[in-house]
Structures are given as C-alpha cells and as structure tokens.
Coordinates of C-alpha atoms and ligand atoms in Angstrom, one line a residue:
M1 CA 22.9 -17.7 12.9
N2 CA 21.7 -20.9 14.8
S3 CA 21.7 -24.5 13.9
D4 CA 18.4 -24.8 12.5
Q5 CA 18.9 -21.7 10.0
I6 CA 22.4 -23.3 9.2
K7 CA 20.0 -26.0 8.2
H8 CA 18.0 -25.0 6.3
L9 CA 20.8 -23.3 4.4
I10 CA 22.7 -26.3 3.8
T11 CA 19.0 -27.4 2.5
Q12 CA 18.8 -24.6 0.3
Y13 CA 22.6 -24.7 -0.8
P14 CA 24.4 -28.0 -0.6
I15 CA 27.5 -26.4 -0.7
V16 CA 27.6 -24.3 2.6
K17 CA 28.0 -28.1 4.0
D18 CA 31.5 -28.4 2.4
L19 CA 32.6 -25.0 3.2
I20 CA 31.4 -25.2 6.6
E21 CA 33.4 -29.1 6.6
L22 CA 36.3 -26.8 5.4
K23 CA 36.6 -29.0 2.3
K24 CA 38.6 -28.0 -0.3
T25 CA 35.5 -26.6 -2.8
V26 CA 35.8 -26.2 -6.5
W27 CA 32.4 -24.5 -7.4
F28 CA 32.0 -23.5 -11.3
N29 CA 29.4 -20.9 -11.8
S30 CA 26.5 -22.2 -14.0
Q31 CA 24.4 -19.0 -13.5
F32 CA 26.9 -17.2 -16.0
T33 CA 26.1 -14.9 -18.2
T34 CA 27.7 -13.0 -21.7
L35 CA 29.4 -9.7 -20.8
D36 CA 26.8 -7.5 -22.8
E37 CA 24.1 -9.4 -20.5
G38 CA 25.7 -8.9 -17.1
L39 CA 27.5 -5.0 -17.8
P40 CA 24.6 -2.9 -16.5
Y41 CA 24.4 -5.0 -13.2
V42 CA 28.1 -3.8 -12.3
G43 CA 27.0 0.0 -12.5
L44 CA 30.3 1.2 -14.5
T45 CA 31.5 1.6 -17.7
Q46 CA 34.5 1.8 -19.8
N47 CA 34.4 5.5 -20.2
D48 CA 35.0 4.8 -16.0
I49 CA 38.0 2.5 -16.5
D50 CA 39.5 5.2 -19.5
D51 CA 38.6 7.6 -16.1
A52 CA 40.7 5.8 -13.8
R53 CA 43.0 5.6 -16.1
D54 CA 43.4 9.3 -17.5
R55 CA 43.4 10.3 -14.1
L56 CA 46.5 7.8 -13.0
A57 CA 48.3 8.7 -16.3
R58 CA 48.0 12.6 -14.8
F59 CA 49.4 11.4 -11.5
A60 CA 52.8 9.8 -13.2
P61 CA 55.3 12.5 -13.2
Y62 CA 54.1 13.6 -10.0
L63 CA 55.0 9.7 -9.1
M64 CA 58.2 9.3 -11.1
T65 CA 59.4 12.5 -8.8
V66 CA 58.8 11.1 -5.5
F67 CA 58.8 7.1 -6.1
P68 CA 61.9 7.0 -8.6
E69 CA 61.3 3.7 -8.8
T70 CA 58.4 3.8 -10.4
T71 CA 60.4 5.7 -13.6
V72 CA 61.2 2.3 -15.7
T73 CA 57.4 2.1 -16.2
D74 CA 57.2 6.0 -16.8
G75 CA 54.9 7.0 -13.5
I76 CA 52.2 4.3 -14.0
I77 CA 52.2 1.1 -11.4
E78 CA 52.1 -2.1 -13.4
S79 CA 54.0 -5.3 -13.2
E80 CA 55.6 -7.4 -15.9
L81 CA 54.0 -10.9 -17.1
I82 CA 56.5 -13.9 -17.2
A83 CA 56.1 -17.3 -18.8
I84 CA 56.8 -20.1 -15.1
P85 CA 57.8 -22.6 -17.6
N86 CA 59.9 -24.8 -15.2
M87 CA 56.6 -23.9 -12.4
Q88 CA 54.6 -25.5 -14.7
H89 CA 56.2 -28.9 -15.1
A90 CA 56.8 -28.7 -11.3
V91 CA 53.3 -28.3 -10.3
E92 CA 52.1 -31.0 -12.8
A93 CA 54.8 -33.6 -11.7
H94 CA 53.7 -32.4 -8.0
F95 CA 49.4 -32.7 -8.5
G96 CA 50.0 -35.4 -11.3
Q97 CA 47.9 -33.5 -13.4
D98 CA 49.1 -31.8 -16.7
I99 CA 47.8 -28.3 -17.2
Y100 CA 46.2 -27.5 -20.9
G101 CA 47.9 -24.8 -22.3
K102 CA 50.2 -22.7 -20.6
L103 CA 51.1 -21.2 -17.2
W104 CA 51.9 -17.5 -16.9
L105 CA 52.8 -15.5 -13.8
K106 CA 51.5 -11.6 -12.8
K107 CA 53.7 -10.4 -11.1
D108 CA 52.2 -8.0 -9.0
S109 CA 53.5 -9.4 -5.8
H110 CA 56.8 -6.8 -7.1
L111 CA 54.7 -3.8 -7.9
P112 CA 56.2 -0.4 -6.7
I113 CA 55.8 1.5 -3.8
S114 CA 53.8 -1.2 -1.5
G115 CA 54.3 -5.1 -3.5
S116 CA 51.4 -6.0 -3.9
I117 CA 47.9 -5.7 -5.8
K118 CA 46.8 -3.3 -3.7
A119 CA 49.4 -0.9 -5.0
R120 CA 47.1 -0.8 -7.8
G121 CA 43.1 0.7 -6.4
G122 CA 44.3 2.1 -2.9
I123 CA 46.9 3.9 -4.6
Y124 CA 44.3 5.3 -7.6
E125 CA 41.8 5.6 -4.3
V126 CA 44.0 8.3 -2.4
L127 CA 45.3 9.7 -5.5
Y128 CA 41.6 10.4 -6.8
H129 CA 41.2 12.0 -3.0
A130 CA 44.2 14.2 -3.5
E131 CA 42.7 15.4 -6.8
K132 CA 39.5 16.3 -5.8
L133 CA 40.6 18.1 -2.7
A134 CA 43.5 20.1 -5.2
L135 CA 40.7 20.8 -7.7
Q136 CA 38.5 22.4 -5.2
A137 CA 40.6 24.6 -3.4
G138 CA 41.5 26.0 -6.8
L139 CA 45.5 24.8 -6.5
L140 CA 45.8 22.8 -9.6
T141 CA 43.8 22.2 -12.8
V142 CA 43.4 18.7 -15.0
D143 CA 46.0 20.3 -17.3
D144 CA 49.0 21.1 -14.8
D145 CA 52.2 19.1 -14.4
Y146 CA 51.3 17.0 -11.6
S147 CA 55.3 16.5 -10.3
K148 CA 54.4 20.5 -8.5
L149 CA 52.2 18.1 -6.0
N150 CA 55.7 17.4 -4.7
S151 CA 56.0 21.2 -3.0
P152 CA 56.0 22.1 0.9
E153 CA 52.8 24.5 -0.2
F154 CA 50.6 21.8 -0.8
K155 CA 52.1 18.9 1.9
T156 CA 50.6 22.1 4.0
F157 CA 47.6 22.0 2.3
F158 CA 47.3 18.1 2.4
S159 CA 48.3 18.5 6.1
Q160 CA 44.8 20.1 6.8
Y161 CA 42.9 16.1 5.7
S162 CA 42.9 13.0 6.9
I163 CA 42.3 9.3 5.3
A164 CA 41.8 6.5 7.4
V165 CA 41.2 3.0 6.0
G166 CA 40.6 -0.5 7.5
S167 CA 43.2 -3.5 6.7
T168 CA 44.7 -6.7 6.8
G169 CA 48.4 -5.4 6.2
N170 CA 48.5 -4.5 1.9
L171 CA 46.5 -2.0 1.7
G172 CA 47.6 -0.1 4.9
L173 CA 50.9 -0.1 3.4
S174 CA 49.7 1.4 0.1
I175 CA 47.5 3.8 1.6
G176 CA 49.4 4.9 4.5
I177 CA 52.3 5.2 2.1
M178 CA 51.1 7.0 -0.5
S179 CA 49.3 9.4 1.7
A180 CA 52.1 10.1 4.3
K181 CA 53.9 10.9 0.9
L182 CA 51.3 13.5 -0.2
G183 CA 51.2 15.0 3.3
L184 CA 48.2 13.7 4.8
D185 CA 47.3 12.8 7.8
V186 CA 46.8 9.1 8.0
T187 CA 45.9 6.3 10.3
V188 CA 45.6 2.4 9.7
H189 CA 43.5 0.4 11.4
M190 CA 44.9 -3.6 11.2
S191 CA 43.5 -6.4 11.6
A192 CA 44.7 -9.0 14.7
D193 CA 46.1 -11.1 11.1
A194 CA 48.5 -8.3 10.1
R195 CA 52.4 -9.1 10.1
Q196 CA 54.2 -7.1 11.9
W197 CA 57.1 -6.2 9.5
K198 CA 54.0 -4.4 7.9
K199 CA 53.1 -2.3 11.3
D200 CA 57.1 -1.2 11.3
K201 CA 57.4 0.2 7.8
L202 CA 54.0 1.9 8.0
R203 CA 55.8 3.7 11.4
S204 CA 58.8 4.5 9.8
H205 CA 56.6 6.2 7.3
G206 CA 55.3 8.9 9.7
V207 CA 51.7 6.8 9.2
T208 CA 49.8 6.0 12.6
V209 CA 49.2 2.4 13.4
I210 CA 46.3 1.0 15.8
E211 CA 46.1 -1.8 16.2
Y212 CA 43.2 -5.0 16.9
D213 CA 43.1 -8.4 18.3
Q214 CA 40.0 -8.8 16.3
D215 CA 39.6 -9.7 12.8
Y216 CA 39.6 -7.3 9.4
G217 CA 35.5 -6.7 9.7
V218 CA 35.9 -4.9 13.8
A219 CA 39.3 -3.0 11.9
V220 CA 37.3 -1.5 9.5
Q221 CA 33.9 -1.0 12.0
E222 CA 36.6 1.2 14.0
G223 CA 38.2 3.0 11.2
R224 CA 34.8 3.7 9.8
K225 CA 33.6 4.6 13.5
A226 CA 37.3 7.1 13.8
A227 CA 36.6 9.0 10.7
L228 CA 33.3 9.9 11.3
E229 CA 33.9 11.9 14.6
N230 CA 36.4 14.1 12.2
P231 CA 34.8 15.6 9.4
N232 CA 38.0 16.4 7.2
C233 CA 38.9 13.0 7.4
F234 CA 37.7 10.5 4.4
F235 CA 37.7 7.0 5.4
I236 CA 39.1 4.4 2.3
D237 CA 35.8 2.0 2.4
D238 CA 37.2 -1.3 0.9
E239 CA 34.3 -3.1 1.1
N240 CA 32.0 -1.2 -0.8
S241 CA 34.6 1.5 -2.8
Q242 CA 33.7 2.0 -6.5
N243 CA 37.0 3.9 -6.5
L244 CA 39.5 1.4 -5.3
F245 CA 37.8 -1.0 -7.8
L246 CA 37.8 1.6 -10.5
G247 CA 42.0 1.5 -9.5
Y248 CA 42.6 -2.6 -10.0
S249 CA 39.9 -2.0 -13.6
V250 CA 43.1 -0.8 -15.5
A251 CA 44.5 -3.5 -15.5
G252 CA 42.3 -5.1 -18.2
E253 CA 43.7 -2.7 -20.9
R254 CA 47.7 -2.7 -20.0
L255 CA 47.2 -6.7 -19.7
K256 CA 45.8 -6.8 -23.0
K257 CA 49.0 -4.6 -24.7
Q258 CA 51.2 -7.2 -22.3
L259 CA 49.9 -10.5 -24.5
E260 CA 49.8 -8.5 -27.6
Q261 CA 53.6 -7.8 -27.3
K262 CA 54.2 -11.4 -26.9
N263 CA 52.1 -12.4 -29.6
I264 CA 49.5 -13.9 -27.3
T265 CA 46.0 -14.7 -28.8
V266 CA 42.9 -14.4 -27.1
D267 CA 39.9 -15.4 -28.9
H268 CA 37.4 -17.8 -29.0
D269 CA 40.0 -20.5 -30.1
H270 CA 42.4 -19.0 -27.7
P271 CA 40.5 -19.0 -24.0
L272 CA 42.4 -17.2 -21.3
F273 CA 42.1 -18.1 -18.0
V274 CA 43.0 -15.5 -15.0
Y275 CA 43.2 -16.9 -11.3
L276 CA 42.7 -14.2 -8.4
P277 CA 42.9 -14.7 -4.8
C278 CA 39.8 -13.0 -2.8
G279 CA 39.3 -11.3 0.2
V280 CA 36.7 -8.9 0.5
G281 CA 36.9 -8.4 -3.5
G282 CA 37.9 -5.3 -4.6
G283 CA 41.1 -6.4 -5.9
P284 CA 40.5 -9.6 -7.7
G285 CA 36.7 -7.8 -8.6
G286 CA 37.9 -4.8 -10.2
V287 CA 40.9 -6.4 -12.1
A288 CA 38.0 -9.3 -13.3
F289 CA 35.7 -6.3 -14.5
G290 CA 38.7 -4.8 -16.1
L291 CA 39.7 -8.2 -17.7
K292 CA 36.1 -8.8 -19.1
M293 CA 36.2 -5.1 -20.4
A294 CA 39.6 -6.1 -22.5
F295 CA 38.9 -9.8 -23.5
G296 CA 35.0 -10.2 -23.1
D297 CA 33.5 -13.7 -22.5
H298 CA 37.2 -14.8 -24.4
V299 CA 38.5 -14.7 -20.8
H300 CA 37.4 -16.9 -18.0
C301 CA 38.1 -15.5 -14.4
I302 CA 38.4 -18.4 -11.1
F303 CA 38.5 -16.5 -7.9
A304 CA 40.6 -18.7 -4.9
E305 CA 40.0 -18.1 -1.0
P306 CA 41.1 -20.1 2.3
T307 CA 38.9 -23.0 3.1
H308 CA 39.2 -20.9 5.9
S309 CA 37.6 -17.9 4.6
P310 CA 35.2 -18.2 1.9
C311 CA 33.6 -15.5 2.2
M312 CA 33.0 -14.4 -1.2
L313 CA 32.2 -18.0 -2.7
L314 CA 29.9 -17.8 0.3
G315 CA 28.0 -14.9 -0.5
V316 CA 27.6 -15.6 -4.5
A317 CA 26.2 -18.9 -4.2
T318 CA 23.9 -18.0 -1.8
G319 CA 23.1 -14.6 -2.7
L320 CA 23.4 -13.7 0.6
H321 CA 26.8 -10.9 -0.4
D322 CA 27.7 -9.0 2.5
E323 CA 24.2 -10.3 4.7
I324 CA 26.5 -13.1 5.5
S325 CA 29.7 -14.0 7.1
V326 CA 31.9 -17.2 7.4
Q327 CA 31.4 -16.7 10.9
D328 CA 27.8 -16.7 10.7
I329 CA 28.2 -21.0 9.4
G330 CA 31.1 -21.4 12.3
I331 CA 33.7 -20.9 10.2
D332 CA 36.7 -18.8 12.0
N333 CA 38.3 -16.9 9.1
I334 CA 41.6 -17.8 10.5
T335 CA 44.3 -18.6 8.1
A336 CA 48.2 -17.7 7.2
A337 CA 46.9 -16.3 4.0
D338 CA 46.6 -12.7 5.8
G339 CA 45.8 -10.7 2.3
L340 CA 42.3 -13.1 2.2
A341 CA 41.4 -13.1 6.0
V342 CA 38.2 -11.6 5.2
G343 CA 34.9 -13.2 7.1
R344 CA 32.4 -11.0 4.9
A345 CA 32.9 -10.4 1.2
S346 CA 32.5 -6.4 -0.1
G347 CA 28.3 -6.9 -1.0
F348 CA 29.1 -4.3 -4.0
V349 CA 31.3 -6.5 -5.7
G350 CA 29.3 -9.7 -4.8
R351 CA 26.2 -8.3 -6.8
A352 CA 28.1 -6.4 -9.8
M353 CA 30.2 -8.9 -10.4
E354 CA 28.2 -12.5 -9.6
R355 CA 27.1 -13.3 -13.5
L356 CA 30.6 -12.0 -14.7
L357 CA 32.8 -14.9 -12.3
D358 CA 33.4 -18.5 -14.2
G359 CA 34.1 -20.1 -10.5
F360 CA 35.7 -20.4 -7.4
Y361 CA 37.3 -22.7 -5.3
T362 CA 39.1 -23.2 -1.6
L363 CA 42.1 -24.4 -0.7
D364 CA 44.1 -25.0 2.9
D365 CA 46.9 -23.2 4.3
Q366 CA 49.2 -25.7 3.7
T367 CA 48.8 -25.9 -0.1
M368 CA 49.6 -22.2 0.1
Y369 CA 52.5 -23.3 1.5
T370 CA 53.8 -26.1 -0.2
L371 CA 53.6 -23.9 -3.6
L372 CA 55.2 -21.4 -2.6
G373 CA 58.5 -23.2 -2.2
I374 CA 57.8 -25.2 -5.2
L375 CA 57.8 -21.2 -7.0
H376 CA 60.7 -21.0 -5.2
Q377 CA 63.0 -24.1 -5.9
S378 CA 61.7 -24.2 -9.4
E379 CA 61.8 -20.1 -10.4
H380 CA 63.4 -18.7 -7.6
L381 CA 60.5 -16.4 -7.0
K382 CA 59.4 -15.0 -3.8
L383 CA 55.7 -14.5 -3.4
E384 CA 53.8 -14.4 -0.3
P385 CA 51.2 -17.4 0.9
S386 CA 48.0 -15.2 -0.1
A387 CA 49.7 -14.9 -3.6
L388 CA 50.1 -18.4 -4.1
A389 CA 46.2 -19.1 -3.8
G390 CA 45.9 -18.9 -7.6
M391 CA 48.4 -21.4 -8.5
L392 CA 46.1 -23.7 -7.5
G393 CA 43.6 -23.2 -10.5
P394 CA 45.0 -24.3 -13.6
I395 CA 45.5 -27.7 -12.0
L396 CA 41.8 -27.9 -11.2
I397 CA 40.5 -26.4 -14.4
S398 CA 42.6 -28.9 -16.3
Q399 CA 41.3 -31.9 -13.7
H400 CA 37.7 -30.9 -13.9
K401 CA 36.1 -32.0 -17.0
A402 CA 32.9 -30.4 -15.8
Y403 CA 34.6 -26.8 -16.7
A404 CA 35.0 -27.6 -19.8
A405 CA 31.5 -29.2 -20.7
L406 CA 29.7 -25.8 -18.7
H407 CA 31.4 -23.6 -21.4
Q408 CA 31.7 -26.5 -24.6
F409 CA 35.5 -26.5 -24.7
T410 CA 36.5 -28.3 -27.4
E411 CA 40.0 -30.3 -26.8
Q412 CA 41.9 -27.6 -29.2
Q413 CA 40.5 -24.9 -27.3
L414 CA 41.9 -26.2 -23.7
E415 CA 45.4 -27.1 -25.5
N416 CA 45.7 -23.1 -26.8
A417 CA 44.5 -21.8 -23.7
N418 CA 46.7 -19.3 -21.3
H419 CA 46.4 -19.7 -17.7
I420 CA 47.4 -16.4 -15.6
V421 CA 47.9 -17.0 -12.0
W422 CA 47.8 -13.2 -10.3
G423 CA 50.7 -13.4 -7.6
T424 CA 48.9 -10.6 -5.8
G425 CA 52.0 -10.2 -2.8
G426 CA 55.3 -10.7 -1.5
G427 CA 57.5 -8.8 -2.9
M428 CA 58.5 -6.7 0.4
V429 CA 58.5 -9.3 2.4
P430 CA 61.7 -10.0 4.4
T431 CA 64.0 -12.3 4.2
E432 CA 63.9 -13.9 7.6
E433 CA 59.7 -13.7 7.1
M434 CA 60.0 -15.5 3.7
E435 CA 62.5 -18.3 5.3
N436 CA 59.9 -19.1 8.2
Y437 CA 57.4 -19.4 4.9
L438 CA 59.4 -21.3 3.2
K439 CA 60.3 -24.1 6.0
K440 CA 56.3 -23.9 6.3
A441 CA 56.5 -25.2 2.5
L442 CA 58.5 -28.0 3.3
A443 CA 56.2 -29.3 6.3
Ligands
PLP501 C1 44.3 -8.0 -0.7 C2 44.9 -8.8 -0.9 C3 44.0 -9.9 -1.9 C4 42.4 -9.9 -2.5 O1 42.2 -8.7 -2.5 P1 40.7 -8.1 -2.0 O2 40.3 -7.1 -2.6 O3 41.2 -8.3 -0.4 O4 39.8 -9.4 -2.3 C5 44.8 -11.0 -2.4 N1 46.5 -11.0 -2.0 C6 46.8 -10.2 -1.5 C7 48.3 -10.8 -1.3 C8 46.7 -9.3 -1.1 O5 47.0 -8.1 -0.5

C-alpha cells in the first residue's frame, strides 16, 4: 500500500491509525449477531463438529497405544480447566482493576503430545488425512480398532505419503510428531520466529525441518510450493483448512461438560467470557465456533493479538480479511509471542467468524512477559508468552464499560460472569528457555 492508500484506509477505519502507531487497542464488535444469524456464514454445522468428535474417538485406542500419556483421558486429547484465584488477585492488584466474576485457565499449554493448542487442530488434520488414505486403500474400516495402525504394515503403507506444513513452531511440532508416529514422511517449513528447541525436538522425531529467515507467510508459501511438486504430498493449509478448524471446534462441547462437572452455569444471567490468543486464526476461530455452538449467545469470545501482529483485527475491522497484511500498513510482525507472529490472517476464519466474535484487543510483548511472571509467582504455572495474551482480557472487559453497555449487561450479570483464559502453550518449554522468559518478566 502507498501512503495515499493508507491515508484513505485510516479515513474509513480510524482504528487503523492506532494499529500503525502500535497502540494498545481495544475493539468491540458492534456488528455482532446472534448465533442463528451468524451461523449460515460459517458454512459449517453441528454435524461437522460431531463428525470430528467421532473421528477423534475412533483414533483414541491408537493414541493411547502410541502416546501412553493420553491414557489418563482415554485417548482423548483434552486439557484441564482450573480456577486461578491467586492469579485473579495478583492481576487485579497489578492493574488496579477488579475483575467481575471468576477467573479460570484452560490449560491447553499442557495438552499431551505437543504441549499447545495445536495438539487439537494439527493432530486432527493429520489423523483425518491418514484415515482417508487407509480407508481408500481398503486397509481400514471405521468399525475397526484403530490401534491396528500401530503396526509395521501400516507404517510401510504410510511411508509412501508425505505431509508438508508451514509454521511458527507449535503447529509444526504437532503435525510433525503425529505424522512421524504414523510413518508419514513429514517436512515442516519453519519461519524465522520458530524457537530452536522446537526444531531440535522435531528433528529428534525424524521430521525434516527447513528453516527460513522470513516470517510465517513465507514459510507457508514455500511449503505449499514444495508440496505441489509431489503428488503424494499433502499440504496442511493453516490459512484455509476447514479440517484444522473443526479439530479445534470439539473443544466447545468438552468445555461445556467440564463446566457442568464443576456446577458452573452458563446462561443469560451467567455470561461466559473466553479470551483466545490469535495468530492466523484457525485455533481461536475453531474454538470460538465450538463454544458458540455449545453455549449459544451466552458465550463471548474475545481475541488477543500482539501490537506488532494484529492481523485478524486488521482484517476484520476493515473487512479486507486476507487481502491486507500488517506489513502493508508498515507494521513489522516482530513479536516475542512466536505463536502469534502472523502478518496476514486466515481469510476463511475472518469471513466465517466476523459476526460471532465479540471483540479484539492488542497488547505489547512486555505485558505478556509480565503476566507470565505473575502467573508463575501466583499459581506456579509455566506458560509461553503467546499463551498469556488472553490474560489481559478480563481486566479490559471489566475496565471498559462500553462492552457492558453494548451488550446491555446488568451489574448482577457481570458479577455472575466466568472468565476463561485459553492458555494456549508452554507446557513443553525447556527449563532454560523458561528461565529467560521469567527474567524478562522482571524487566
Ligand atoms: C498457534 C498458536 C496460537 C494461535 O493459533 P492460530 O491458529 O495461529 O490463530 C496461540 N497460542 C499459541 C501458543 C500458538 O502456538
């Protein structure tokens, strides 16, 4: 974009000026609709979520066999929901702002196999693809016990096929580990942001890792290109994949069960707020879709992005979606939140979900580090910087009366609210790396 085009964009959408100036920005979606009105635009239904849930259930016996750490959840890759009262007090004191209602953490950081939210969508898409190959070859039926996939015959069969993906780290980790376990030939194209330990870990699993000096967009582009040259190669398209999205979406009904078990009500009088860190958008978008299907209009989904990578906010607020990148308006897409270092949002997710997302905000890297330190101190939990992006949300929603006004909340409804911060990653961060994060938290 040239400077006249940027000026024109700012005239139309004043928020763009704040984004360019890297201001911490809060944007509430005044165009939000009910689920009934918004659902047709998603293009997916409850049947699609059920299909994903059933497929994951078919794979559960296999996952228990090859990843024994999934045995405690019967082969279902799911995380705990925990109350974090000490953290609630600590952030309230730090920001001088009370949070209405109660604060929770969804520990996707500690999901088995790859320690991040990508253990949902990334693994699901690999399983989807592997199942399709095996069904087509007549080696498997949906009524089989899928633990038979853990055999030399199946590994030989899968070794004829390859998988490619572009990633800032965690998606590559999930897809790489899962594909290699099945015997697929897998290549991960890693952006410059990717942490060294993630590349090392992948190589130790026999995954081919190709490194780029550029950002996520370039890694994806190169992965796509390499995959085109090989007809037996399947490219996992994080920017457009409906399967990835559906892999994330099953989280909605599972969270509903977890809340029921804790006797937590979600209804008109007890709103639920969920804060999701956003990179390209598939993870938070898919989870938000599942949440809306599970809780209807009583759940409010808020996306969090770094001030240096506000791609989804930029795309949704301007309606340009994937036709604009943060680099187009002079933002560098450089952030310590490597999981969120994406310059151009998924066009599919933005267009599908823009009516059902309730708000966005941006925050700077230091705030993520600070929250990382406070969480460690107050609850003895270790997350990676990206995963803390959602933690500012409950403060902002409580602070900005405009949100309550937009949704006509009463004082009582706000007092009854539950706030879930989606802790998207960090469970596998090496000790030394975590110590560096904690040092930065004190800066
Ligand atoms: C990938 C990732 C996200 C965001 O998911 P997207 O699908 O890229 O939007 C958030 N947090 C962490 C730790 C991640 O790895």
